[in-house]
PDB file of C-alpha atoms in Angstrom:
ATOM      1  CA  UNK D 153      -9.940-128.730 180.073  1.00  0.00           C
ATOM      2  CA  UNK D 154     -12.694-126.338 179.090  1.00  0.00           C
ATOM      3  CA  UNK D 155     -15.528-127.647 176.998  1.00  0.00           C
ATOM      4  CA  UNK D 156     -17.193-124.849 175.137  1.00  0.00           C
ATOM      5  CA  UNK D 157     -20.622-125.964 174.030  1.00  0.00           C
ATOM      6  CA  UNK D 158     -21.407-125.541 170.374  1.00  0.00           C
ATOM      7  CA  UNK D 159     -24.031-122.864 169.879  1.00  0.00           C
ATOM      8  CA  UNK D 160     -27.074-124.508 168.358  1.00  0.00           C
ATOM      9  CA  UNK D 161     -28.785-122.616 165.589  1.00  0.00           C
ATOM     10  CA  UNK D 162     -32.115-123.434 164.018  1.00  0.00           C
ATOM     11  CA  UNK D 163     -32.206-124.039 160.297  1.00  0.00           C
ATOM     12  CA  UNK D 164     -34.062-121.695 157.974  1.00  0.00           C
ATOM     13  CA  UNK D 165     -36.528-124.483 157.192  1.00  0.00           C
ATOM     14  CA  UNK D 166     -37.375-124.958 160.881  1.00  0.00           C
ATOM     15  CA  UNK D 167     -37.805-121.214 161.327  1.00  0.00           C
ATOM     16  CA  UNK D 168     -40.047-121.033 158.256  1.00  0.00           C
ATOM     17  CA  UNK D 169     -42.111-123.985 159.417  1.00  0.00           C
ATOM     18  CA  UNK D 170     -42.579-122.394 162.828  1.00  0.00           C
ATOM     19  CA  UNK D 171     -43.702-119.074 161.355  1.00  0.00           C
ATOM     20  CA  UNK D 172     -46.031-120.784 158.883  1.00  0.00           C
ATOM     21  CA  UNK D 173     -47.514-122.993 161.592  1.00  0.00           C
ATOM     22  CA  UNK D 174     -48.163-119.984 163.816  1.00  0.00           C
ATOM     23  CA  UNK D 175     -49.742-118.030 160.969  1.00  0.00           C
ATOM     24  CA  UNK D 176     -51.989-120.925 159.953  1.00  0.00           C
ATOM     25  CA  UNK D 177     -53.097-121.525 163.555  1.00  0.00           C
ATOM     26  CA  UNK D 178     -53.888-117.844 164.094  1.00  0.00           C
ATOM     27  CA  UNK D 179     -55.750-117.612 160.772  1.00  0.00           C
ATOM     28  CA  UNK D 180     -57.788-120.743 161.484  1.00  0.00           C
ATOM     29  CA  UNK D 181     -58.684-119.519 164.965  1.00  0.00           C
ATOM     30  CA  UNK D 182     -59.628-116.063 163.656  1.00  0.00           C
ATOM     31  CA  UNK D 183     -61.807-117.531 160.901  1.00  0.00           C
ATOM     32  CA  UNK D 184     -63.405-119.902 163.393  1.00  0.00           C
ATOM     33  CA  UNK D 185     -64.236-117.120 165.826  1.00  0.00           C
ATOM     34  CA  UNK D 186     -65.710-114.814 163.195  1.00  0.00           C
ATOM     35  CA  UNK D 187     -67.742-117.578 161.544  1.00  0.00           C
ATOM     36  CA  UNK D 188     -69.081-118.684 164.922  1.00  0.00           C
ATOM     37  CA  UNK D 189     -72.857-118.521 165.178  1.00  0.00           C
ATOM     38  CA  UNK D 190     -72.952-116.265 168.234  1.00  0.00           C
ATOM     39  CA  UNK D 191     -73.444-112.646 169.228  1.00  0.00           C
ATOM     40  CA  UNK D 192     -70.769-110.104 168.406  1.00  0.00           C
ATOM     41  CA  UNK D 193     -69.793-109.658 172.063  1.00  0.00           C
ATOM     42  CA  UNK D 194     -69.143-113.409 172.408  1.00  0.00           C
ATOM     43  CA  UNK D 195     -66.911-113.373 169.330  1.00  0.00           C
ATOM     44  CA  UNK D 196     -65.106-110.272 170.597  1.00  0.00           C
ATOM     45  CA  UNK D 197     -64.556-111.913 173.974  1.00  0.00           C
ATOM     46  CA  UNK D 198     -63.085-115.017 172.319  1.00  0.00           C
ATOM     47  CA  UNK D 199     -60.848-112.886 170.094  1.00  0.00           C
ATOM     48  CA  UNK D 200     -59.479-110.983 173.100  1.00  0.00           C
ATOM     49  CA  UNK D 201     -58.965-114.284 174.951  1.00  0.00           C
ATOM     50  CA  UNK D 202     -56.971-115.693 172.016  1.00  0.00           C
ATOM     51  CA  UNK D 203     -54.801-112.562 171.821  1.00  0.00           C
ATOM     52  CA  UNK D 204     -54.163-112.753 175.568  1.00  0.00           C
ATOM     53  CA  UNK D 205     -53.227-116.422 175.259  1.00  0.00           C
ATOM     54  CA  UNK D 206     -50.796-115.711 172.401  1.00  0.00           C
ATOM     55  CA  UNK D 207     -49.059-112.856 174.220  1.00  0.00           C
ATOM     56  CA  UNK D 208     -48.833-114.956 177.389  1.00  0.00           C
ATOM     57  CA  UNK D 209     -47.271-117.821 175.423  1.00  0.00           C
ATOM     58  CA  UNK D 210     -44.646-115.494 173.898  1.00  0.00           C
ATOM     59  CA  UNK D 211     -43.854-114.036 177.321  1.00  0.00           C
ATOM     60  CA  UNK D 212     -43.519-117.493 178.875  1.00  0.00           C
ATOM     61  CA  UNK D 213     -41.203-118.652 176.085  1.00  0.00           C
ATOM     62  CA  UNK D 214     -39.017-115.561 176.545  1.00  0.00           C
ATOM     63  CA  UNK D 215     -38.827-116.006 180.331  1.00  0.00           C
ATOM     64  CA  UNK D 216     -37.860-119.666 179.976  1.00  0.00           C
ATOM     65  CA  UNK D 217     -35.183-118.784 177.387  1.00  0.00           C
ATOM     66  CA  UNK D 218     -33.771-115.983 179.545  1.00  0.00           C
ATOM     67  CA  UNK D 219     -33.656-118.228 182.598  1.00  0.00           C
ATOM     68  CA  UNK D 220     -31.855-120.946 180.657  1.00  0.00           C
ATOM     69  CA  UNK D 221     -29.315-118.464 179.287  1.00  0.00           C
ATOM     70  CA  UNK D 222     -28.694-117.036 182.775  1.00  0.00           C
ATOM     71  CA  UNK D 223     -28.086-120.546 184.104  1.00  0.00           C
ATOM     72  CA  UNK D 224     -25.629-121.178 181.295  1.00  0.00           C
ATOM     73  CA  UNK D 225     -23.712-117.976 182.141  1.00  0.00           C
ATOM     74  CA  UNK D 226     -23.531-118.848 185.859  1.00  0.00           C
ATOM     75  CA  UNK D 227     -22.350-122.312 184.937  1.00  0.00           C
ATOM     76  CA  UNK D 228     -19.582-120.888 182.718  1.00  0.00           C
ATOM     77  CA  UNK D 229     -18.454-118.487 185.475  1.00  0.00           C
ATOM     78  CA  UNK D 230     -18.281-121.345 187.977  1.00  0.00           C
ATOM     79  CA  UNK D 231     -16.322-123.433 185.473  1.00  0.00           C
ATOM     80  CA  UNK D 232     -13.864-120.561 184.905  1.00  0.00           C
ATOM     81  CA  UNK D 233     -13.333-120.148 188.658  1.00  0.00           C
ATOM     82  CA  UNK D 234     -12.686-123.862 189.052  1.00  0.00           C
ATOM     83  CA  UNK D 235     -10.199-123.852 186.167  1.00  0.00           C
ATOM     84  CA  UNK D 236      -8.388-120.875 187.711  1.00  0.00           C
ATOM     85  CA  UNK D 237      -8.158-122.607 191.104  1.00  0.00           C
ATOM     86  CA  UNK D 238      -6.873-125.804 189.517  1.00  0.00           C
ATOM     87  CA  UNK D 239      -4.290-123.981 187.420  1.00  0.00           C
ATOM     88  CA  UNK D 240      -2.967-122.063 190.450  1.00  0.00           C
ATOM     89  CA  UNK D 241      -2.849-125.107 192.731  1.00  0.00           C
ATOM     90  CA  UNK D 242       0.580-126.564 193.362  1.00  0.00           C
ATOM     91  CA  UNK D 243       0.263-129.994 195.000  1.00  0.00           C
ATOM     92  CA  UNK D 244       3.947-129.964 196.011  1.00  0.00           C
ATOM     93  CA  UNK D 245       3.748-126.662 197.866  1.00  0.00           C
ATOM     94  CA  UNK D 246       3.966-126.928 201.656  1.00  0.00           C
ATOM     95  CA  UNK D 247       1.065-125.580 203.613  1.00  0.00           C
TER      96      UNK D 247
END
């Protein structure tokens, strides 16, 4: 009666691609900012803005993951309660 979902794991290739993609994007952005024909304060402002954007993206991803995991736990608790009620129910018992 209980369906336990299979835990999905990412492959090593997907993990490696994600890390490489992030590193290439950060390197390209950093090179672009420092090669920009502008004053040093403009480049510094853009560098701080990029760092803020990256940390905000990591935080958002973590919050979304945590919220999804919490929903999964609540769902499993509700399912367990329902299974307990159904297993204890005797349809032939008089009220």
